[in-house]
Tab-separated table of C-alpha atoms in Angstrom:
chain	number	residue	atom	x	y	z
S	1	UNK	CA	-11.010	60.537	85.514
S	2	UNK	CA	-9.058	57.328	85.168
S	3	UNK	CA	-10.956	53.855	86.100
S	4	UNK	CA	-8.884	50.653	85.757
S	5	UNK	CA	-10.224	47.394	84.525
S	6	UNK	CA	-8.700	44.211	84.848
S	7	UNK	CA	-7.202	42.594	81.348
S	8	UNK	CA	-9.076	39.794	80.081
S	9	UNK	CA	-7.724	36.991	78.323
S	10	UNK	CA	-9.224	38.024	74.680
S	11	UNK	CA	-11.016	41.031	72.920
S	12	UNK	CA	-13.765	41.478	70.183
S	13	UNK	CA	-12.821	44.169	67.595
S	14	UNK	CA	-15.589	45.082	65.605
S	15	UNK	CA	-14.409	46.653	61.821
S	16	UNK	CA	-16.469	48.990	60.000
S	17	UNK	CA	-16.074	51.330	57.203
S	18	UNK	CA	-17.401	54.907	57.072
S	19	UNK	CA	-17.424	56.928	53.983
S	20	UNK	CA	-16.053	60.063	55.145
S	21	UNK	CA	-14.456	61.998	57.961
S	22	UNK	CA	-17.650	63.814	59.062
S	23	UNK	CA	-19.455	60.414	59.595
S	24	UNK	CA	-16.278	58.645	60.889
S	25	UNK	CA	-16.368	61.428	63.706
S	26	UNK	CA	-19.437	61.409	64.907
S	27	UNK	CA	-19.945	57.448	64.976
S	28	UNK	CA	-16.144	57.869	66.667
S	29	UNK	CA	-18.086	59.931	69.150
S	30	UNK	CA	-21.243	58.130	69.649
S	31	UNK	CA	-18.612	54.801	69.954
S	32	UNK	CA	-16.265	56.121	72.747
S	33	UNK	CA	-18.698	55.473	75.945
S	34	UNK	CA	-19.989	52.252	74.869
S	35	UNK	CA	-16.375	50.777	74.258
S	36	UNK	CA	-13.174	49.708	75.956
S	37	UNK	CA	-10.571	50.433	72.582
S	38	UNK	CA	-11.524	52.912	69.972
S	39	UNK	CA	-9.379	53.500	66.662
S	40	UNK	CA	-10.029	55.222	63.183
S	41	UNK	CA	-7.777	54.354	60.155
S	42	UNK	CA	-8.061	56.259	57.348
S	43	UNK	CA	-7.088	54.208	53.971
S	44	UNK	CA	-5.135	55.825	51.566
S	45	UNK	CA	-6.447	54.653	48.597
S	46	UNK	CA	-10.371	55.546	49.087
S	47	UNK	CA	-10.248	58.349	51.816
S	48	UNK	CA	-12.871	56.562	53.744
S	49	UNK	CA	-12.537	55.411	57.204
S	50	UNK	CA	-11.994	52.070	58.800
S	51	UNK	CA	-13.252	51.491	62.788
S	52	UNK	CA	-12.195	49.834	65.005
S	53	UNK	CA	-14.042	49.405	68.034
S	54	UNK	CA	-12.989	47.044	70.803
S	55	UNK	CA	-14.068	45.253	73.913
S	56	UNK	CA	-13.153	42.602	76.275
S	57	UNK	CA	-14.936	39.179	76.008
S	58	UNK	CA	-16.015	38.040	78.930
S	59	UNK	CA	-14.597	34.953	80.328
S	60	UNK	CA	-17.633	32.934	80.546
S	61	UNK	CA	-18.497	33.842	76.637
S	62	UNK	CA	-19.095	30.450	74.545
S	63	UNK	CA	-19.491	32.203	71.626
S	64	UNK	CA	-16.168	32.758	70.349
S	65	UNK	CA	-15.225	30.729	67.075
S	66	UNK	CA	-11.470	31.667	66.478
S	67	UNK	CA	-8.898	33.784	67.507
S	68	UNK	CA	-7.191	35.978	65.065
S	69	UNK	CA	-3.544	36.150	64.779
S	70	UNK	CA	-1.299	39.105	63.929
S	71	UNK	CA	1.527	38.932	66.594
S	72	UNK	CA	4.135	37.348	64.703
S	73	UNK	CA	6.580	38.637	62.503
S	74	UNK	CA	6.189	36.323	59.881
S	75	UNK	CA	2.615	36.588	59.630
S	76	UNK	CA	-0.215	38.992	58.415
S	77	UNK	CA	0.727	42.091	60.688
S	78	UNK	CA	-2.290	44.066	62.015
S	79	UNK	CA	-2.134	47.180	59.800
S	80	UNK	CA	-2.547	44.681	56.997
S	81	UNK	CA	-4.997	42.616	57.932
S	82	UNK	CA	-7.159	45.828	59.231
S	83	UNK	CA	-6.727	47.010	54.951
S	84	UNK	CA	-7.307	43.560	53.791
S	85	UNK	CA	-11.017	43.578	56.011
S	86	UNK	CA	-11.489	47.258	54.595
S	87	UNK	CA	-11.132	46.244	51.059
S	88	UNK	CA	-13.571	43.376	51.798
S	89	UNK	CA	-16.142	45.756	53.875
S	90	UNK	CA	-15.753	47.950	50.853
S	91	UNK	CA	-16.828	45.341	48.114
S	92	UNK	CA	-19.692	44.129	50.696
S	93	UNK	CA	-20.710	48.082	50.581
S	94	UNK	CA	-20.731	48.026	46.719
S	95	UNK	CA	-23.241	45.094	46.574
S	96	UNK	CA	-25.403	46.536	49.093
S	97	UNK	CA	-25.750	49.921	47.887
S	98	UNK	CA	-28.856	49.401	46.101
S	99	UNK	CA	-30.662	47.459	49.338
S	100	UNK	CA	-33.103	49.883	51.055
S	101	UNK	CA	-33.087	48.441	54.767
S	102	UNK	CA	-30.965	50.547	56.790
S	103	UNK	CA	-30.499	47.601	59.265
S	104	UNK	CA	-29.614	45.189	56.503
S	105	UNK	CA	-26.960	47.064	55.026
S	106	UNK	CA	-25.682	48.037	58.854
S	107	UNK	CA	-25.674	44.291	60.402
S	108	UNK	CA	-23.685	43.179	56.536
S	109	UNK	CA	-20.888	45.902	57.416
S	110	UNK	CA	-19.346	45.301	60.074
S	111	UNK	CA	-16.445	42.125	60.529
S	112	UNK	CA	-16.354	40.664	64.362
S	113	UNK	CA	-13.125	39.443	65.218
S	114	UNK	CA	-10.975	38.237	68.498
S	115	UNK	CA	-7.721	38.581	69.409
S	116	UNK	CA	-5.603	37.641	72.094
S	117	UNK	CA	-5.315	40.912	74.412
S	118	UNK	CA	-1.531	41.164	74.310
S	119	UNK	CA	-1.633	40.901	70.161
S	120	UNK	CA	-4.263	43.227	70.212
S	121	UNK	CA	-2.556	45.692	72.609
S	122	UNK	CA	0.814	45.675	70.949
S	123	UNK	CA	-1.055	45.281	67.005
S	124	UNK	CA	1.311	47.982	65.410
S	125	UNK	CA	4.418	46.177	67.051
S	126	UNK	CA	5.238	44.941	63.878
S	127	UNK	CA	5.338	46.696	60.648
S	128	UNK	CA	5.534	49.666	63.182
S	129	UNK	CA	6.536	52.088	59.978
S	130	UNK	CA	3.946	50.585	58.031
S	131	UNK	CA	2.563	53.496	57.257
S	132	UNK	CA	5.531	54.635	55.886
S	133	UNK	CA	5.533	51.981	53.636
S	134	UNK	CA	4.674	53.655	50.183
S	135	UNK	CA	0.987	51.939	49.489
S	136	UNK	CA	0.902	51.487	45.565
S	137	UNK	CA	3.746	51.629	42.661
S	138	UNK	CA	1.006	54.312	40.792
S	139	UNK	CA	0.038	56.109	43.424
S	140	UNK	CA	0.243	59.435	43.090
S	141	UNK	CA	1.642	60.090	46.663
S	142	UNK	CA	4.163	57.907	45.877
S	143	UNK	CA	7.281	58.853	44.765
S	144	UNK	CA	9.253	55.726	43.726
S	145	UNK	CA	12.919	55.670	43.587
S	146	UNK	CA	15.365	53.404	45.067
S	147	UNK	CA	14.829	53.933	48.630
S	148	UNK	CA	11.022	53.564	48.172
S	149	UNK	CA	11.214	50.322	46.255
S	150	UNK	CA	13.127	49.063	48.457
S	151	UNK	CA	10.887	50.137	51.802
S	152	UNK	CA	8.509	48.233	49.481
S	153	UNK	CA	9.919	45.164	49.185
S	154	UNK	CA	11.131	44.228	52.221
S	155	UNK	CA	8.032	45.335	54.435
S	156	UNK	CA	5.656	43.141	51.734
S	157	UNK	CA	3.788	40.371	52.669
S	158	UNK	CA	5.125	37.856	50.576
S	159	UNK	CA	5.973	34.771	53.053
S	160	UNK	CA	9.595	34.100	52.442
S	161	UNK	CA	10.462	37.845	52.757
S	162	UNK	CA	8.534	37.914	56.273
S	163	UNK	CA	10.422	34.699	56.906
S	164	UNK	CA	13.953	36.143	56.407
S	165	UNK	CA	13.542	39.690	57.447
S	166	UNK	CA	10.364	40.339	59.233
S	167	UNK	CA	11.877	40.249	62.592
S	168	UNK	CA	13.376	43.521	61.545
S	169	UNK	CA	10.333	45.241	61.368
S	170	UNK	CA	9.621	45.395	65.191
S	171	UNK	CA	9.165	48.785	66.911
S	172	UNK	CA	12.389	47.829	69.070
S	173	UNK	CA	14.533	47.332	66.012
S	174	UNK	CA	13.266	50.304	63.987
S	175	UNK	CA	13.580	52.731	66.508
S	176	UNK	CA	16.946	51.592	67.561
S	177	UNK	CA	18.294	51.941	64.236
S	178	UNK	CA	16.520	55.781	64.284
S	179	UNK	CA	18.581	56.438	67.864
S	180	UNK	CA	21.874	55.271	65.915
S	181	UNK	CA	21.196	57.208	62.743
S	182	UNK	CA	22.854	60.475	62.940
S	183	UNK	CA	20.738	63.557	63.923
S	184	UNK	CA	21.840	65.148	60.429
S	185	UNK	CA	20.784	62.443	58.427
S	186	UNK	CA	17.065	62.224	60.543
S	187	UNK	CA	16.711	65.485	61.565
S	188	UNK	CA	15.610	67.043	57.795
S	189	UNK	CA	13.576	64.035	56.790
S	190	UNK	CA	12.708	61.516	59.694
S	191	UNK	CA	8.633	62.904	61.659
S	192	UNK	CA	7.582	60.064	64.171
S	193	UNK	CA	4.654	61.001	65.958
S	194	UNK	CA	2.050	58.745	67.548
S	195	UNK	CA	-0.959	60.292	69.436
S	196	UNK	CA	-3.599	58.983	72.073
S	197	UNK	CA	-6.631	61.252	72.515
């Protein structure tokens, strides 16, 4: 069953990071009825699991501090900012191992933030193929040669690339230039695939 509920101006996404996919599942599970948005990233460079869970603030709330921005092109995109809290949740996790309070450790892992609804809903609009972006030069899923390099470089986040060429990285430009490509050049190496459960 389908319920509709109106848009509100802004939403709190709530980031925290679960050590493996077992965990991430269930607290995916136990998440799903008490939220509007619900998303699981897995990172690639610790297998644990980054989530995301979302809800609308409500108009009258006088709590919010700041809104966070990730709908421009020539800013942090979303799937980078959502590592760059990770990484942070993760060093917060490594200081806290040793504290015994379940509740402690809990309240210190999670990151509150708000975002504008329409940055929020369209978050992977830029940097789209972000996650075909190879992750590290020493990874050993990466295989670096020229094409790779260059995915590299000109999806980074250094300013004055984003500046020049970040505009290219919007869903509408990338998958026009996958309709133009020929279907012989795509067809043996191109999978797109996005899923909603």
């Amino acid at each position: 069953e389908i319920e509709c509920v109106p848009a509100l101006r802004l939403i709190r996404v709530r980031f925290s990071l679960l050590g493996d996919a077992e965990r991430a599942v269930a607290a995916m599970a136990a998440a799903a009825r008490r939220c509007d948005f619900l998303e699981g990233l897995v990172l690639p460079s610790s297998n644990a699991t980054l989530l995301m869970s979302a809800d609308f603030v409500a108009e009258n709330e006088t709590t919010v501090r700041g809104v966070a921005r990730t709908g421009q092109y020539w800013g942090e995109w979303f799937a980078d900012h959502a590592l760059r809290l990770a990484a942070r949740l993760e060093r917060r996790q490594a200081r806290l191992e040793n504290r015994t309070e379940e509740s402690v450790r809990e309240n210190q892992t999670v990151i509150e933030e708000v975002f504008e609804t329409g940055d929020y809903l369209f978050r992977y609009d830029f940097g789209a193929f972000w996650l075909g972006r190879p992750q590290a030069f020493f990874s050993p899923h990466t295989r670096m040669n020229l094409a790779s390099l260059a995915m590299m470089v000109l999806s980074s986040s250094f300013l004055p690339v984003r500046l020049l060429l970040g505009w290219i990285f919007s869903s509408n430009n990338l998958f026009g230039m996958l309709k133009r490509a020929s279907s012989q050049a795509t067809a043996a190496s191109t999978l797109v695939a996005d899923y909603l459960l």
